[in-house]
Amino acid sequence: MEGVSQPSTSTVWHNIIVTGAIIEDMHLSFKSSFVKTIGDGESTSFWQEHWIGNDKLCNVFPRLYRLETNKTASIKDRISLSGSNGVQVHPWSWVRGLFGRAAGDRERLELLLSSFEFYGTAADSWSWAYASNGLFSVKKLSTLIDEQYLFQFSSNPETILNNIVPKKIEIFIWRTLKKWILVRVELDKRGIDLHSVRCPLCDDDIESVDHSVIFCKHAMEVWDRVFKWWNQGNFSSFSLAELLIDDGANSISPFGKKIWQALRWICAYLLWKNRNNKVFYDKYWTAQVTLNEIQVKSFEWLNSR
Ligand SMILES: [Zn+2]
């Protein structure tokens, strides 16, 4: 994919693709959430699309499909309504007469079709199963994703909590530890075609969760400042678990440890926010501005406790 310097369209598509990947991760099926409603049957393939029963008719009735003269026939080509009481009739077109098992298959197929209420009016249309009005919306989709994250987060016994920070940060940290934040390497694993899997901030290495949160030189500059500000010596951390869970500091009180952990969580959260600002809006904070932002946010959240 070349020419990524067109933020409007590429950002929209990127968001849609990423959202699709998140949804599949959440075990919500994105593809099957779009349901086709049959109107006049003109734009839906009788054999090759799934519109009745458990599977496409070409898979359920392979013998009949082989004998069909027009494999791409629409529903309208194979079902019509006859007379004032609208009885279903089937204008079949086979390469030869049906007998034996094929004739039996046709009977079964006709039985299945008789269960289908075909009105022959209006156009075939798509609707989205996750919205009550059937209309797809990105806003509804992101609410759904947030609800799923919250549900999985709350029902997971291994969840680590720190009530100093807002819930959205607790959830972010949980996702980070599970490597559920969609850095480029993770998107690539999901088969999403990106122009590069390298870090969008430094371009020095591939963008993994560990790189993005710890090892990127931009992240390390910020961590350095945070560690110095909190009097924790030089920053040295080699794993996400060590950085985000382990309290490390032995000389401080339990409440002090909790605050120190909250600060590291806020730092990780804002590093990721900064990374997204770079990817989506092509702007980002310097290390010093990021530190200021961490300080402002942590005072704000501590005060609201
Ligand atoms: Zn980097």
mmCIF file of C-alpha atoms and ligand atoms in Angstrom:
data_model
loop_
_atom_site.group_PDB
_atom_site.id
_atom_site.type_symbol
_atom_site.label_atom_id
_atom_site.label_comp_id
_atom_site.label_asym_id
_atom_site.label_seq_id
_atom_site.Cartn_x
_atom_site.Cartn_y
_atom_site.Cartn_z
ATOM 1 C CA MET A 1 0.000 0.000 0.000
ATOM 2 C CA GLU A 2 1.709 3.170 -1.179
ATOM 3 C CA GLY A 3 0.772 6.806 -0.753
ATOM 4 C CA VAL A 4 -0.237 6.749 2.905
ATOM 5 C CA SER A 5 0.097 10.523 3.115
ATOM 6 C CA GLN A 6 -3.587 11.039 2.422
ATOM 7 C CA PRO A 7 -4.928 11.159 5.955
ATOM 8 C CA SER A 8 -8.645 11.475 5.256
ATOM 9 C CA THR A 9 -9.337 8.358 3.180
ATOM 10 C CA SER A 10 -6.502 6.163 4.413
ATOM 11 C CA THR A 11 -7.367 6.946 8.039
ATOM 12 C CA VAL A 12 -10.994 6.021 7.512
ATOM 13 C CA TRP A 13 -10.057 2.736 5.836
ATOM 14 C CA HIS A 14 -7.388 2.018 8.398
ATOM 15 C CA ASN A 15 -9.951 2.515 11.169
ATOM 16 C CA ILE A 16 -12.436 0.220 9.493
ATOM 17 C CA ILE A 17 -9.842 -2.498 8.959
ATOM 18 C CA VAL A 18 -8.497 -2.214 12.498
ATOM 19 C CA THR A 19 -12.034 -2.248 13.860
ATOM 20 C CA GLY A 20 -12.782 -5.407 11.888
ATOM 21 C CA ALA A 21 -9.681 -7.038 13.410
ATOM 22 C CA ILE A 22 -10.700 -5.996 16.929
ATOM 23 C CA ILE A 23 -14.185 -7.373 16.421
ATOM 24 C CA GLU A 24 -12.886 -10.758 15.301
ATOM 25 C CA ASP A 25 -10.605 -10.734 18.371
ATOM 26 C CA MET A 26 -13.610 -10.118 20.558
ATOM 27 C CA HIS A 27 -15.251 -13.189 19.075
ATOM 28 C CA LEU A 28 -18.008 -11.116 17.558
ATOM 29 C CA SER A 29 -18.316 -12.125 13.963
ATOM 30 C CA PHE A 30 -18.015 -9.033 11.799
ATOM 31 C CA LYS A 31 -18.675 -10.715 8.455
ATOM 32 C CA SER A 32 -21.778 -12.571 9.522
ATOM 33 C CA SER A 33 -23.137 -9.460 11.251
ATOM 34 C CA PHE A 34 -24.277 -8.236 7.837
ATOM 35 C CA VAL A 35 -27.480 -9.995 6.893
ATOM 36 C CA LYS A 36 -29.142 -9.919 3.528
ATOM 37 C CA THR A 37 -32.881 -9.409 3.390
ATOM 38 C CA ILE A 38 -34.461 -10.813 0.268
ATOM 39 C CA GLY A 39 -36.879 -8.487 -1.508
ATOM 40 C CA ASP A 40 -37.377 -9.229 -5.205
ATOM 41 C CA GLY A 41 -34.430 -11.670 -5.294
ATOM 42 C CA GLU A 42 -32.913 -9.981 -8.305
ATOM 43 C CA SER A 43 -29.498 -9.147 -6.887
ATOM 44 C CA THR A 44 -28.956 -12.328 -4.875
ATOM 45 C CA SER A 45 -27.481 -15.482 -6.357
ATOM 46 C CA PHE A 46 -29.788 -18.474 -5.928
ATOM 47 C CA TRP A 47 -26.964 -21.021 -5.680
ATOM 48 C CA GLN A 48 -23.850 -19.103 -4.719
ATOM 49 C CA GLU A 49 -24.965 -16.887 -1.839
ATOM 50 C CA HIS A 50 -26.136 -18.023 1.558
ATOM 51 C CA TRP A 51 -29.714 -16.837 1.924
ATOM 52 C CA ILE A 52 -31.735 -19.854 3.117
ATOM 53 C CA GLY A 53 -31.008 -22.874 5.344
ATOM 54 C CA ASN A 54 -27.589 -23.485 6.876
ATOM 55 C CA ASP A 55 -25.351 -23.027 3.861
ATOM 56 C CA LYS A 56 -25.228 -21.979 0.216
ATOM 57 C CA LEU A 57 -27.500 -24.125 -1.931
ATOM 58 C CA CYS A 58 -24.579 -25.095 -4.204
ATOM 59 C CA ASN A 59 -23.023 -26.807 -1.138
ATOM 60 C CA VAL A 60 -26.231 -28.369 0.145
ATOM 61 C CA PHE A 61 -27.325 -29.680 -3.284
ATOM 62 C CA PRO A 62 -24.095 -30.257 -5.256
ATOM 63 C CA ARG A 63 -25.774 -32.720 -7.663
ATOM 64 C CA LEU A 64 -28.438 -30.220 -8.655
ATOM 65 C CA TYR A 65 -25.877 -27.449 -8.911
ATOM 66 C CA ARG A 66 -23.890 -29.529 -11.418
ATOM 67 C CA LEU A 67 -27.037 -29.969 -13.519
ATOM 68 C CA GLU A 68 -28.021 -26.273 -13.392
ATOM 69 C CA THR A 69 -27.578 -24.536 -16.782
ATOM 70 C CA ASN A 70 -27.008 -21.103 -15.252
ATOM 71 C CA LYS A 71 -24.801 -21.278 -12.149
ATOM 72 C CA THR A 72 -25.207 -17.556 -11.477
ATOM 73 C CA ALA A 73 -29.009 -17.529 -11.675
ATOM 74 C CA SER A 74 -30.638 -15.119 -9.221
ATOM 75 C CA ILE A 75 -33.377 -16.031 -6.767
ATOM 76 C CA LYS A 76 -35.812 -14.209 -9.041
ATOM 77 C CA ASP A 77 -34.754 -16.495 -11.913
ATOM 78 C CA ARG A 78 -35.630 -19.594 -9.854
ATOM 79 C CA ILE A 79 -38.628 -18.530 -7.792
ATOM 80 C CA SER A 80 -41.645 -16.661 -9.040
ATOM 81 C CA LEU A 81 -45.155 -16.169 -7.775
ATOM 82 C CA SER A 82 -48.070 -17.339 -9.818
ATOM 83 C CA GLY A 83 -51.762 -16.432 -9.776
ATOM 84 C CA SER A 84 -53.740 -14.177 -7.437
ATOM 85 C CA ASN A 85 -52.871 -16.263 -4.347
ATOM 86 C CA GLY A 86 -49.147 -16.082 -5.117
ATOM 87 C CA VAL A 87 -48.169 -19.760 -5.277
ATOM 88 C CA GLN A 88 -44.393 -20.304 -5.595
ATOM 89 C CA VAL A 89 -43.340 -21.746 -8.926
ATOM 90 C CA HIS A 90 -39.810 -22.732 -9.931
ATOM 91 C CA PRO A 91 -38.687 -22.152 -13.510
ATOM 92 C CA TRP A 92 -35.847 -24.716 -13.317
ATOM 93 C CA SER A 93 -33.369 -25.078 -16.118
ATOM 94 C CA TRP A 94 -31.395 -28.350 -16.029
ATOM 95 C CA VAL A 95 -28.884 -29.634 -18.551
ATOM 96 C CA ARG A 96 -30.943 -32.877 -18.744
ATOM 97 C CA GLY A 97 -34.053 -34.410 -17.233
ATOM 98 C CA LEU A 98 -33.855 -35.267 -13.504
ATOM 99 C CA PHE A 99 -34.296 -38.813 -12.298
ATOM 100 C CA GLY A 100 -33.094 -41.041 -9.462
ATOM 101 C CA ARG A 101 -31.256 -39.217 -6.682
ATOM 102 C CA ALA A 102 -31.279 -35.884 -8.504
ATOM 103 C CA ALA A 103 -35.097 -35.980 -8.641
ATOM 104 C CA GLY A 104 -35.112 -36.705 -4.873
ATOM 105 C CA ASP A 105 -32.799 -33.739 -4.318
ATOM 106 C CA ARG A 106 -35.139 -31.481 -6.245
ATOM 107 C CA GLU A 107 -38.029 -32.551 -4.011
ATOM 108 C CA ARG A 108 -36.020 -31.749 -0.898
ATOM 109 C CA LEU A 109 -34.998 -28.405 -2.366
ATOM 110 C CA GLU A 110 -38.588 -27.508 -3.193
ATOM 111 C CA LEU A 111 -39.641 -28.452 0.329
ATOM 112 C CA LEU A 112 -36.971 -26.129 1.741
ATOM 113 C CA LEU A 113 -38.052 -23.305 -0.588
ATOM 114 C CA SER A 114 -41.695 -23.711 0.428
ATOM 115 C CA SER A 115 -40.702 -22.638 3.959
ATOM 116 C CA PHE A 116 -39.438 -19.347 2.580
ATOM 117 C CA GLU A 117 -41.833 -16.434 2.341
ATOM 118 C CA PHE A 118 -41.044 -14.793 -0.934
ATOM 119 C CA TYR A 119 -42.870 -11.550 -1.593
ATOM 120 C CA GLY A 120 -41.113 -10.525 -4.771
ATOM 121 C CA THR A 121 -41.356 -6.847 -3.836
ATOM 122 C CA ALA A 122 -38.712 -4.176 -3.010
ATOM 123 C CA ALA A 123 -34.999 -4.615 -3.650
ATOM 124 C CA ASP A 124 -32.693 -7.030 -1.784
ATOM 125 C CA SER A 125 -30.896 -5.152 0.968
ATOM 126 C CA TRP A 126 -28.246 -5.563 3.618
ATOM 127 C CA SER A 127 -28.826 -4.892 7.256
ATOM 128 C CA TRP A 128 -26.471 -4.901 10.205
ATOM 129 C CA ALA A 129 -27.451 -7.346 12.934
ATOM 130 C CA TYR A 130 -25.878 -5.364 15.802
ATOM 131 C CA ALA A 131 -28.106 -2.312 15.370
ATOM 132 C CA SER A 132 -31.836 -2.421 16.009
ATOM 133 C CA ASN A 133 -32.524 -0.249 12.953
ATOM 134 C CA GLY A 134 -30.259 -2.456 10.822
ATOM 135 C CA LEU A 135 -28.025 0.461 9.839
ATOM 136 C CA PHE A 136 -24.269 0.102 10.224
ATOM 137 C CA SER A 137 -22.615 2.887 12.204
ATOM 138 C CA VAL A 138 -19.037 3.323 13.380
ATOM 139 C CA LYS A 139 -20.252 4.948 16.592
ATOM 140 C CA LYS A 140 -22.458 1.974 17.479
ATOM 141 C CA LEU A 141 -19.566 -0.313 16.599
ATOM 142 C CA SER A 142 -17.121 1.439 18.931
ATOM 143 C CA THR A 143 -19.674 1.351 21.762
ATOM 144 C CA LEU A 144 -20.004 -2.366 21.148
ATOM 145 C CA ILE A 145 -16.234 -2.855 21.265
ATOM 146 C CA ASP A 146 -15.982 -0.875 24.510
ATOM 147 C CA GLU A 147 -18.762 -2.974 26.043
ATOM 148 C CA GLN A 148 -16.971 -6.168 24.994
ATOM 149 C CA TYR A 149 -13.663 -4.977 26.456
ATOM 150 C CA LEU A 150 -15.382 -3.981 29.678
ATOM 151 C CA PHE A 151 -17.173 -7.333 29.858
ATOM 152 C CA GLN A 152 -14.040 -9.400 29.223
ATOM 153 C CA PHE A 153 -12.030 -7.189 31.563
ATOM 154 C CA SER A 154 -14.538 -7.476 34.420
ATOM 155 C CA SER A 155 -15.066 -11.204 34.023
ATOM 156 C CA ASN A 156 -11.349 -12.012 34.035
ATOM 157 C CA PRO A 157 -10.099 -13.144 37.460
ATOM 158 C CA GLU A 158 -6.477 -12.252 36.605
ATOM 159 C CA THR A 159 -7.295 -8.603 36.099
ATOM 160 C CA ILE A 160 -5.016 -6.241 37.999
ATOM 161 C CA LEU A 161 -6.734 -3.171 39.363
ATOM 162 C CA ASN A 162 -5.535 0.205 40.487
ATOM 163 C CA ASN A 163 -8.452 2.402 41.420
ATOM 164 C CA ILE A 164 -6.434 5.608 41.302
ATOM 165 C CA VAL A 165 -6.684 5.667 37.514
ATOM 166 C CA PRO A 166 -9.899 5.777 35.466
ATOM 167 C CA LYS A 167 -11.358 2.456 34.279
ATOM 168 C CA LYS A 168 -10.313 3.155 30.665
ATOM 169 C CA ILE A 169 -6.660 3.095 31.766
ATOM 170 C CA GLU A 170 -7.108 -0.120 33.779
ATOM 171 C CA ILE A 171 -8.580 -1.666 30.638
ATOM 172 C CA PHE A 172 -5.768 -0.302 28.484
ATOM 173 C CA ILE A 173 -3.120 -1.819 30.785
ATOM 174 C CA TRP A 174 -4.912 -5.159 30.796
ATOM 175 C CA ARG A 175 -5.024 -5.102 26.989
ATOM 176 C CA THR A 176 -1.341 -4.135 26.817
ATOM 177 C CA LEU A 177 -0.308 -7.052 29.028
ATOM 178 C CA LYS A 178 -2.381 -9.357 26.818
ATOM 179 C CA LYS A 179 -0.741 -7.745 23.737
ATOM 180 C CA TRP A 180 -4.156 -6.690 22.579
ATOM 181 C CA ILE A 181 -3.203 -3.226 21.478
ATOM 182 C CA LEU A 182 -3.008 -3.141 17.743
ATOM 183 C CA VAL A 183 0.581 -2.280 16.977
ATOM 184 C CA ARG A 184 1.684 -2.939 13.430
ATOM 185 C CA VAL A 185 3.152 -6.382 14.140
ATOM 186 C CA GLU A 186 -0.157 -7.516 15.643
ATOM 187 C CA LEU A 187 -2.103 -6.162 12.650
ATOM 188 C CA ASP A 188 0.309 -7.927 10.330
ATOM 189 C CA LYS A 189 -0.296 -11.224 12.194
ATOM 190 C CA ARG A 190 -4.005 -10.764 11.496
ATOM 191 C CA GLY A 191 -3.285 -10.609 7.789
ATOM 192 C CA ILE A 192 -3.792 -6.873 7.431
ATOM 193 C CA ASP A 193 -1.720 -5.409 4.638
ATOM 194 C CA LEU A 194 0.250 -2.405 5.907
ATOM 195 C CA HIS A 195 2.785 -0.305 4.060
ATOM 196 C CA SER A 196 5.259 -0.935 6.893
ATOM 197 C CA VAL A 197 5.497 -2.861 10.171
ATOM 198 C CA ARG A 198 8.173 -0.493 11.480
ATOM 199 C CA CYS A 199 7.638 1.854 14.418
ATOM 200 C CA PRO A 200 5.818 4.990 13.196
ATOM 201 C CA LEU A 201 7.758 7.157 15.681
ATOM 202 C CA CYS A 202 11.409 6.095 15.366
ATOM 203 C CA ASP A 203 11.477 3.749 12.341
ATOM 204 C CA ASP A 204 14.398 1.952 14.077
ATOM 205 C CA ASP A 205 12.683 -1.387 14.677
ATOM 206 C CA ILE A 206 9.472 -3.287 13.998
ATOM 207 C CA GLU A 207 6.541 -2.068 16.045
ATOM 208 C CA SER A 208 5.713 -4.702 18.666
ATOM 209 C CA VAL A 209 3.839 -3.959 21.907
ATOM 210 C CA ASP A 210 7.135 -4.127 23.837
ATOM 211 C CA HIS A 211 8.819 -1.752 21.432
ATOM 212 C CA SER A 212 5.977 0.725 21.480
ATOM 213 C CA VAL A 213 5.599 0.836 25.262
ATOM 214 C CA ILE A 214 9.179 0.286 26.453
ATOM 215 C CA PHE A 215 12.008 0.142 23.946
ATOM 216 C CA CYS A 216 11.204 2.885 21.462
ATOM 217 C CA LYS A 217 13.707 5.695 21.984
ATOM 218 C CA HIS A 218 10.818 8.162 22.283
ATOM 219 C CA ALA A 219 9.207 6.028 25.001
ATOM 220 C CA MET A 220 12.523 5.633 26.858
ATOM 221 C CA GLU A 221 13.073 9.386 26.926
ATOM 222 C CA VAL A 222 9.702 9.782 28.601
ATOM 223 C CA TRP A 223 10.259 6.885 31.037
ATOM 224 C CA ASP A 224 13.623 8.400 31.997
ATOM 225 C CA ARG A 225 11.938 11.654 32.929
ATOM 226 C CA VAL A 226 9.143 9.912 34.842
ATOM 227 C CA PHE A 227 11.640 7.795 36.836
ATOM 228 C CA LYS A 228 13.757 10.852 37.692
ATOM 229 C CA TRP A 229 10.682 12.889 38.652
ATOM 230 C CA TRP A 230 9.562 10.100 41.026
ATOM 231 C CA ASN A 231 13.085 9.585 42.313
ATOM 232 C CA GLN A 232 13.383 6.012 41.090
ATOM 233 C CA GLY A 233 16.851 6.286 39.615
ATOM 234 C CA ASN A 234 17.609 5.415 36.030
ATOM 235 C CA PHE A 235 14.967 3.780 33.922
ATOM 236 C CA SER A 236 15.750 0.164 33.185
ATOM 237 C CA SER A 237 13.010 -2.252 32.386
ATOM 238 C CA PHE A 238 12.995 -5.297 30.189
ATOM 239 C CA SER A 239 9.464 -6.563 30.286
ATOM 240 C CA LEU A 240 5.936 -5.207 30.315
ATOM 241 C CA ALA A 241 5.096 -7.243 33.436
ATOM 242 C CA GLU A 242 8.074 -5.814 35.310
ATOM 243 C CA LEU A 243 7.237 -2.289 34.241
ATOM 244 C CA LEU A 244 3.472 -2.369 34.758
ATOM 245 C CA ILE A 245 2.872 -4.893 37.563
ATOM 246 C CA ASP A 246 5.982 -5.300 39.737
ATOM 247 C CA ASP A 247 6.141 -2.525 42.319
ATOM 248 C CA GLY A 248 9.952 -2.439 42.256
ATOM 249 C CA ALA A 249 10.319 0.340 44.791
ATOM 250 C CA ASN A 250 10.910 -1.142 48.238
ATOM 251 C CA SER A 251 11.432 2.067 50.127
ATOM 252 C CA ILE A 252 7.932 3.460 49.801
ATOM 253 C CA SER A 253 4.659 2.819 51.626
ATOM 254 C CA PRO A 254 1.904 0.605 50.141
ATOM 255 C CA PHE A 255 -0.070 3.694 49.159
ATOM 256 C CA GLY A 256 3.065 5.238 47.654
ATOM 257 C CA LYS A 257 3.567 2.042 45.643
ATOM 258 C CA LYS A 258 0.030 2.252 44.376
ATOM 259 C CA ILE A 259 0.529 5.834 43.236
ATOM 260 C CA TRP A 260 3.832 4.940 41.597
ATOM 261 C CA GLN A 261 2.138 2.108 39.714
ATOM 262 C CA ALA A 262 -0.703 4.457 38.683
ATOM 263 C CA LEU A 263 1.876 6.902 37.286
ATOM 264 C CA ARG A 264 3.505 4.197 35.193
ATOM 265 C CA TRP A 265 0.083 3.175 33.879
ATOM 266 C CA ILE A 266 -0.750 6.761 32.982
ATOM 267 C CA CYS A 267 2.631 7.060 31.278
ATOM 268 C CA ALA A 268 2.032 3.898 29.183
ATOM 269 C CA TYR A 269 -1.451 5.108 28.284
ATOM 270 C CA LEU A 270 -0.240 8.527 27.159
ATOM 271 C CA LEU A 271 2.655 6.999 25.189
ATOM 272 C CA TRP A 272 0.092 4.981 23.245
ATOM 273 C CA LYS A 273 -2.125 8.032 22.794
ATOM 274 C CA ASN A 274 0.889 9.931 21.491
ATOM 275 C CA ARG A 275 1.703 7.091 19.087
ATOM 276 C CA ASN A 276 -1.872 7.200 17.732
ATOM 277 C CA ASN A 277 -1.714 10.972 17.318
ATOM 278 C CA LYS A 278 1.385 10.436 15.190
ATOM 279 C CA VAL A 279 -0.246 7.688 13.089
ATOM 280 C CA PHE A 280 -3.635 9.329 12.603
ATOM 281 C CA TYR A 281 -2.922 13.063 12.739
ATOM 282 C CA ASP A 282 0.816 13.201 12.086
ATOM 283 C CA LYS A 283 1.553 15.168 15.245
ATOM 284 C CA TYR A 284 3.058 14.178 18.566
ATOM 285 C CA TRP A 285 4.358 15.538 21.848
ATOM 286 C CA THR A 286 8.029 15.783 22.733
ATOM 287 C CA ALA A 287 9.215 13.844 25.795
ATOM 288 C CA GLN A 288 8.995 16.962 27.963
ATOM 289 C CA VAL A 289 5.433 17.763 26.857
ATOM 290 C CA THR A 290 4.451 14.137 27.461
ATOM 291 C CA LEU A 291 5.877 14.343 31.000
ATOM 292 C CA ASN A 292 3.897 17.551 31.635
ATOM 293 C CA GLU A 293 0.784 15.815 30.366
ATOM 294 C CA ILE A 294 1.411 12.844 32.708
ATOM 295 C CA GLN A 295 1.825 15.230 35.643
ATOM 296 C CA VAL A 296 -1.342 17.183 34.840
ATOM 297 C CA LYS A 297 -3.430 14.027 34.363
ATOM 298 C CA SER A 298 -2.131 12.278 37.473
ATOM 299 C CA PHE A 299 -2.851 15.319 39.679
ATOM 300 C CA GLU A 300 -6.290 15.592 38.158
ATOM 301 C CA TRP A 301 -7.114 11.915 38.824
ATOM 302 C CA LEU A 302 -5.557 11.849 42.296
ATOM 303 C CA ASN A 303 -7.563 14.928 43.262
ATOM 304 C CA SER A 304 -10.804 13.396 42.086
ATOM 305 C CA ARG A 305 -10.235 10.394 44.418
HETATM 306 ZN ZN ZN B 1 10.043 3.343 17.967
#
